[in-house]
Short mmCIF file of C-alpha atoms in Angstrom, two decimals:
data_model
loop_
_atom_site.label_atom_id
_atom_site.label_comp_id
_atom_site.label_asym_id
_atom_site.label_seq_id
_atom_site.Cartn_x
_atom_site.Cartn_y
_atom_site.Cartn_z
CA MET A 1 0.00 0.00 0.00
CA GLN A 2 1.27 3.40 -0.94
CA SER A 3 1.09 6.37 1.42
CA SER A 4 2.49 9.87 1.23
CA ILE A 5 3.81 11.78 4.23
CA HIS A 6 3.78 15.55 4.23
CA THR A 7 5.73 17.44 6.87
CA ASN A 8 4.77 21.01 7.67
CA GLU A 9 7.38 23.73 8.13
CA PRO A 10 9.21 23.28 11.43
CA ASP A 11 6.81 25.22 13.63
CA GLY A 12 6.05 22.51 16.13
CA HIS A 13 3.15 21.01 14.19
CA GLU A 14 2.76 17.26 13.87
CA GLN A 15 3.41 15.49 10.61
CA GLU A 16 0.37 15.02 8.39
CA VAL A 17 -0.02 11.54 6.93
CA THR A 18 -2.25 10.79 3.97
CA VAL A 19 -3.18 7.49 2.35
CA ASP A 20 -3.81 7.12 -1.37
CA LEU A 21 -7.35 5.76 -1.84
CA ALA A 22 -6.84 5.21 -5.56
CA SER A 23 -3.86 2.99 -4.84
CA ILE A 24 -5.87 0.76 -2.50
CA LEU A 25 -8.72 0.45 -4.98
CA GLN A 26 -6.29 -0.45 -7.74
CA GLN A 27 -4.48 -3.04 -5.63
CA SER A 28 -7.64 -4.71 -4.35
CA GLN A 29 -9.66 -4.34 -7.58
CA VAL A 30 -12.73 -4.19 -5.36
CA MET A 31 -14.47 -1.86 -7.80
CA ASP A 32 -14.29 -4.62 -10.42
CA VAL A 33 -16.24 -6.89 -8.06
CA LEU A 34 -18.89 -4.24 -7.47
CA GLN A 35 -19.19 -3.62 -11.19
CA LYS A 36 -19.58 -7.34 -11.84
CA LEU A 37 -22.31 -7.47 -9.21
CA ASP A 38 -24.14 -4.69 -11.04
CA GLU A 39 -23.82 -6.57 -14.30
CA GLU A 40 -24.85 -9.95 -12.90
CA LEU A 41 -27.92 -8.83 -10.96
CA VAL A 42 -30.87 -6.91 -12.33
CA GLY A 43 -32.52 -4.48 -9.92
CA LEU A 44 -31.83 -4.95 -6.19
CA LYS A 45 -30.78 -1.31 -5.84
CA SER A 46 -30.99 -1.27 -2.03
CA VAL A 47 -28.94 -4.47 -1.76
CA LYS A 48 -26.24 -3.17 -4.08
CA THR A 49 -26.13 0.10 -2.16
CA ARG A 50 -25.57 -1.74 1.14
CA ILE A 51 -22.82 -3.90 -0.37
CA ARG A 52 -21.09 -0.76 -1.63
CA GLU A 53 -21.40 0.78 1.84
CA ILE A 54 -19.85 -2.30 3.44
CA ALA A 55 -17.05 -2.27 0.86
CA ALA A 56 -16.42 1.42 1.60
CA LEU A 57 -16.29 0.68 5.32
CA LEU A 58 -13.70 -2.04 4.76
CA VAL A 59 -11.58 0.17 2.50
CA ILE A 60 -11.57 3.02 5.02
CA ASP A 61 -10.81 0.61 7.87
CA ARG A 62 -7.87 -0.74 5.89
CA MET A 63 -6.61 2.80 5.30
CA ARG A 64 -6.90 3.59 9.01
CA ARG A 65 -4.97 0.48 9.99
CA SER A 66 -2.23 1.29 7.47
CA ILE A 67 -1.33 4.47 9.39
CA GLY A 68 -1.77 3.05 12.86
CA LEU A 69 -5.33 4.16 13.62
CA THR A 70 -6.23 0.94 15.37
CA ALA A 71 -9.84 0.05 16.01
CA ARG A 72 -11.90 -3.01 16.66
CA PRO A 73 -12.41 -4.87 13.36
CA PRO A 74 -15.91 -4.24 11.95
CA SER A 75 -18.50 -6.93 12.57
CA LEU A 76 -19.36 -8.53 9.25
CA HIS A 77 -21.87 -11.29 10.00
CA MET A 78 -24.99 -10.76 7.89
CA SER A 79 -28.59 -11.73 7.35
CA PHE A 80 -30.08 -11.97 3.85
CA THR A 81 -33.86 -12.12 3.86
CA GLY A 82 -36.26 -12.51 0.97
CA PRO A 83 -37.98 -15.01 -1.31
CA PRO A 84 -36.03 -17.62 -3.30
CA GLY A 85 -34.41 -16.77 -6.60
CA THR A 86 -33.58 -13.16 -5.73
CA GLY A 87 -29.78 -13.39 -5.87
CA LYS A 88 -28.87 -14.02 -2.22
CA THR A 89 -26.28 -16.69 -3.00
CA THR A 90 -24.73 -14.62 -5.81
CA VAL A 91 -24.39 -11.60 -3.53
CA ALA A 92 -22.83 -13.80 -0.84
CA MET A 93 -20.25 -15.04 -3.34
CA ARG A 94 -19.35 -11.50 -4.35
CA MET A 95 -19.14 -10.47 -0.69
CA ALA A 96 -16.64 -13.28 -0.09
CA THR A 97 -14.50 -11.98 -2.96
CA ILE A 98 -14.61 -8.42 -1.61
CA LEU A 99 -13.54 -9.61 1.84
CA HIS A 100 -10.64 -11.54 0.34
CA ARG A 101 -9.39 -8.68 -1.83
CA LEU A 102 -9.43 -6.31 1.12
CA ASN A 103 -7.57 -8.81 3.35
CA TYR A 104 -10.55 -9.58 5.62
CA ALA A 105 -10.70 -13.20 4.48
CA ARG A 106 -7.70 -15.45 3.92
CA LYS A 107 -9.28 -17.51 1.14
CA GLY A 108 -12.43 -15.69 0.07
CA HIS A 109 -14.38 -18.84 -0.71
CA LEU A 110 -18.06 -19.52 -0.03
CA VAL A 111 -19.38 -22.62 1.71
CA ALA A 112 -23.15 -22.88 1.26
CA VAL A 113 -25.02 -25.24 3.59
CA THR A 114 -28.46 -26.05 4.99
CA ARG A 115 -29.63 -27.65 8.22
CA ASP A 116 -28.86 -31.16 6.93
CA ASP A 117 -25.17 -30.27 6.62
CA LEU A 118 -24.95 -29.13 10.25
CA VAL A 119 -27.43 -31.11 12.35
CA GLY A 120 -27.09 -34.81 13.04
CA GLN A 121 -29.81 -37.38 13.55
CA TYR A 122 -28.55 -38.92 16.76
CA ILE A 123 -26.65 -38.00 19.92
CA GLY A 124 -23.02 -37.13 19.27
CA HIS A 125 -23.50 -36.62 15.55
CA THR A 126 -24.17 -32.87 15.37
CA ALA A 127 -20.95 -31.47 16.84
CA PRO A 128 -18.61 -33.28 14.41
CA LYS A 129 -20.79 -32.30 11.42
CA THR A 130 -20.96 -28.64 12.43
CA LYS A 131 -17.25 -28.42 13.23
CA GLU A 132 -16.33 -30.01 9.92
CA VAL A 133 -18.40 -27.44 8.03
CA LEU A 134 -16.83 -24.62 10.04
CA LYS A 135 -13.37 -26.00 9.30
CA ARG A 136 -14.09 -25.93 5.56
CA ALA A 137 -15.49 -22.40 5.76
CA MET A 138 -12.65 -20.83 7.77
CA GLY A 139 -10.96 -18.03 5.89
CA GLY A 140 -14.12 -17.32 3.92
CA VAL A 141 -17.88 -17.07 4.18
CA LEU A 142 -20.34 -19.61 5.57
CA PHE A 143 -23.75 -19.20 3.92
CA ILE A 144 -26.58 -20.95 5.80
CA ASP A 145 -29.74 -21.07 3.70
CA GLU A 146 -33.13 -21.42 5.40
CA ALA A 147 -31.33 -20.86 8.69
CA TYR A 148 -34.61 -20.96 10.66
CA TYR A 149 -34.67 -24.74 10.19
CA LEU A 150 -31.57 -25.08 12.37
CA TYR A 151 -33.68 -25.58 15.47
CA ARG A 152 -37.16 -27.07 15.61
CA GLN A 153 -38.49 -26.10 18.99
CA GLU A 154 -41.51 -28.36 18.70
CA ASN A 155 -39.28 -31.44 18.48
CA GLU A 156 -37.80 -32.37 21.88
CA ARG A 157 -35.32 -34.73 20.24
CA ASP A 158 -34.01 -32.12 17.81
CA TYR A 159 -30.25 -31.54 17.90
CA GLY A 160 -30.24 -28.19 16.14
CA GLN A 161 -29.63 -26.25 19.35
CA GLU A 162 -26.23 -27.90 19.66
CA ALA A 163 -25.28 -26.66 16.20
CA ILE A 164 -26.50 -23.17 17.08
CA GLU A 165 -24.36 -23.04 20.22
CA ILE A 166 -21.24 -24.07 18.30
CA LEU A 167 -21.96 -21.51 15.57
CA LEU A 168 -22.49 -18.70 18.08
CA GLN A 169 -19.20 -19.46 19.81
CA VAL A 170 -17.27 -19.42 16.53
CA MET A 171 -19.05 -16.28 15.28
CA GLU A 172 -17.86 -14.48 18.41
CA ASN A 173 -14.40 -15.93 18.97
CA GLN A 174 -13.25 -16.37 15.36
CA ARG A 175 -15.02 -13.53 13.62
CA ASP A 176 -11.68 -12.33 12.23
CA ASP A 177 -11.44 -15.52 10.19
CA LEU A 178 -15.05 -16.32 9.30
CA VAL A 179 -18.11 -14.39 8.16
CA VAL A 180 -21.47 -16.09 8.62
CA ILE A 181 -24.45 -15.15 6.44
CA LEU A 182 -27.88 -16.43 7.48
CA ALA A 183 -30.53 -16.49 4.76
CA GLY A 184 -34.24 -17.22 4.44
CA TYR A 185 -37.75 -15.83 4.24
CA LYS A 186 -38.10 -12.53 6.09
CA ASP A 187 -40.94 -13.46 8.45
CA ARG A 188 -39.39 -16.77 9.42
CA MET A 189 -35.99 -15.18 9.97
CA GLU A 190 -37.54 -12.56 12.26
CA THR A 191 -39.12 -15.33 14.33
CA PHE A 192 -35.81 -17.19 14.37
CA PHE A 193 -33.94 -14.13 15.66
CA GLN A 194 -36.55 -13.58 18.36
CA SER A 195 -36.08 -17.16 19.52
CA ASN A 196 -32.27 -16.95 19.27
CA PRO A 197 -31.13 -13.54 20.57
CA GLY A 198 -27.52 -14.71 20.46
CA PHE A 199 -27.70 -14.72 16.68
CA SER A 200 -29.48 -11.39 16.48
CA SER A 201 -26.84 -9.65 18.60
CA ARG A 202 -24.04 -10.91 16.33
CA ILE A 203 -25.61 -9.88 13.02
CA ALA A 204 -24.44 -6.42 12.01
CA HIS A 205 -25.92 -6.16 8.53
CA HIS A 206 -29.48 -7.05 7.54
CA LEU A 207 -30.12 -7.02 3.78
CA GLU A 208 -33.61 -7.50 2.38
CA PHE A 209 -33.99 -8.94 -1.12
CA PRO A 210 -37.33 -8.01 -2.72
CA ASP A 211 -39.24 -9.94 -5.36
CA TYR A 212 -38.29 -9.06 -8.92
CA SER A 213 -40.80 -7.13 -10.98
CA HIS A 214 -42.27 -8.52 -14.19
CA ASP A 215 -40.06 -6.29 -16.35
CA GLU A 216 -36.94 -7.21 -14.37
CA LEU A 217 -37.68 -10.92 -14.85
CA VAL A 218 -37.99 -10.39 -18.62
CA ILE A 219 -34.56 -8.75 -18.64
CA ILE A 220 -33.15 -11.58 -16.51
CA ALA A 221 -34.55 -14.15 -18.94
CA GLN A 222 -32.95 -12.39 -21.91
CA LEU A 223 -29.60 -12.21 -20.13
CA MET A 224 -29.77 -15.93 -19.29
CA LEU A 225 -30.53 -16.75 -22.92
CA ALA A 226 -27.74 -14.53 -24.22
CA GLU A 227 -25.23 -16.35 -22.02
CA GLN A 228 -26.16 -19.58 -23.83
CA MET A 229 -26.44 -17.94 -27.27
CA TYR A 230 -30.23 -18.16 -27.49
CA ARG A 231 -32.76 -15.44 -28.12
CA PHE A 232 -36.51 -14.88 -28.31
CA SER A 233 -38.18 -14.11 -31.61
CA PRO A 234 -40.42 -11.01 -31.32
CA GLU A 235 -43.47 -13.27 -31.07
CA ALA A 236 -41.74 -15.48 -28.50
CA LEU A 237 -40.91 -12.45 -26.34
CA THR A 238 -44.59 -11.47 -26.30
CA ALA A 239 -45.53 -15.05 -25.43
CA PHE A 240 -42.95 -15.18 -22.63
CA GLU A 241 -44.25 -11.94 -21.14
CA SER A 242 -47.71 -13.49 -21.13
CA TYR A 243 -46.25 -16.64 -19.56
CA LEU A 244 -44.75 -14.59 -16.75
CA ASP A 245 -48.03 -12.78 -16.12
CA ARG A 246 -49.64 -16.14 -15.41
CA ARG A 247 -46.76 -17.93 -13.72
CA MET A 248 -46.12 -15.13 -11.20
CA GLN A 249 -49.65 -15.57 -9.87
CA GLN A 250 -49.18 -19.27 -9.17
CA PRO A 251 -47.84 -20.94 -6.01
CA ARG A 252 -44.16 -21.68 -5.49
CA PHE A 253 -42.97 -19.04 -7.94
CA ALA A 254 -39.28 -18.45 -7.21
CA ASN A 255 -38.28 -15.38 -9.20
CA ALA A 256 -35.10 -15.90 -11.26
CA ARG A 257 -34.96 -19.56 -10.28
CA SER A 258 -38.39 -20.19 -11.81
CA VAL A 259 -37.38 -18.21 -14.89
CA ARG A 260 -34.29 -20.38 -15.32
CA ASN A 261 -36.38 -23.55 -15.02
CA ALA A 262 -38.90 -22.19 -17.51
CA LEU A 263 -36.17 -21.41 -20.03
CA ASP A 264 -34.81 -24.94 -19.69
CA ARG A 265 -38.24 -26.34 -20.61
CA ILE A 266 -38.62 -23.86 -23.47
CA ARG A 267 -35.26 -24.94 -24.87
CA LEU A 268 -36.41 -28.54 -24.55
CA ARG A 269 -39.50 -27.81 -26.63
CA GLN A 270 -37.43 -25.94 -29.21
CA ALA A 271 -35.07 -28.89 -29.52
CA ASN A 272 -37.98 -31.30 -29.93
CA ARG A 273 -39.55 -29.06 -32.59
CA LEU A 274 -36.33 -28.83 -34.61
CA PHE A 275 -35.66 -32.55 -34.21
CA ALA A 276 -39.14 -33.41 -35.51
CA ARG A 277 -38.79 -31.02 -38.43
CA GLY A 278 -35.57 -32.59 -39.67
CA GLY A 279 -33.64 -31.49 -42.74
CA ARG A 280 -31.10 -28.69 -42.76
CA ILE A 281 -31.32 -26.37 -39.77
CA SER A 282 -29.79 -22.90 -39.84
CA GLN A 283 -27.79 -21.16 -37.14
CA VAL A 284 -30.65 -18.71 -36.68
CA ASP A 285 -33.05 -21.60 -36.12
CA LEU A 286 -30.72 -23.14 -33.54
CA MET A 287 -30.50 -19.87 -31.65
CA THR A 288 -34.12 -18.70 -31.84
CA LEU A 289 -36.93 -19.65 -29.49
CA GLU A 290 -40.36 -19.31 -31.05
CA ALA A 291 -43.75 -18.52 -29.55
CA GLU A 292 -44.95 -22.11 -29.98
CA ASP A 293 -42.12 -23.29 -27.69
CA ILE A 294 -43.61 -21.16 -24.93
CA LEU A 295 -47.35 -21.42 -25.59
CA ALA A 296 -47.16 -25.20 -25.17
CA SER A 297 -46.63 -24.67 -21.42
CA ARG A 298 -49.33 -25.90 -19.06
CA VAL A 299 -49.43 -22.40 -17.60
CA PHE A 300 -51.71 -21.50 -20.52
CA SER A 301 -54.16 -24.25 -19.58
CA ALA A 302 -55.97 -25.18 -16.40
CA GLU A 303 -53.49 -27.94 -15.61
CA GLN A 304 -51.12 -27.69 -12.65
CA PRO A 305 -48.29 -27.36 -11.94
CA ALA A 306 -47.06 -24.96 -14.60
CA SER A 307 -44.14 -25.78 -16.85
#
């Protein structure tokens, strides 16, 4: 890290020390990560703003430490709340990279787990499972999805509380080497925090991920297709917008996750259509999804579930 020291004229004043922000940003390339996050995720303005704020905090803290302004390291454990398919795992991965580039994480990797990875089914099974996961996550980020399932209070034989106690101890004593992100539906996470105040007191950053709008999901679909060198015909785009209107009203809709699944089925229908047609098939045909590939979905009929 580069720093410049300016000394005033000898009049008894202390030396003034400055740190070059541009140098730190260039060395860490943290702005590249933030830009990639903007490119990868549609919408989520409030989430992106909070991630930028956290990144700024870490940069300034690093600058302070470089000139001897010691302070307690910032608490970085987080809670991501919101419906499925809204980018929580992607943001967690980018957060791990930011932490690594700013020297707050030795490895900068992400270990994503659920209750089944932490909680055992019999006495003496939970502690080894939880400790093994923590060992793999050290130096990076531990992402616990649907964290409210860790402890089932209604089940007297549940071993989730043991996992919670181990996690809380590590979150407090080894927070310099591990960041824990708890994720799940907002209402269930609020209930979980009320039942587990130890977690709530250790979470410094609460990020809420809203549902995507219809227009945002259309953009997401087009980006997903472009990554795989597909595209909608004009008629197919109209049909897909109509598909979304219907699908978003149905149960178990999971935002970008449901869009990805829908595109997989649309591609399947396109492949079946081209296969049945036979003959010579052009590059444009191979790349283009047509309205009939979408309108064949059960979402346009009374049948359930949609596809």
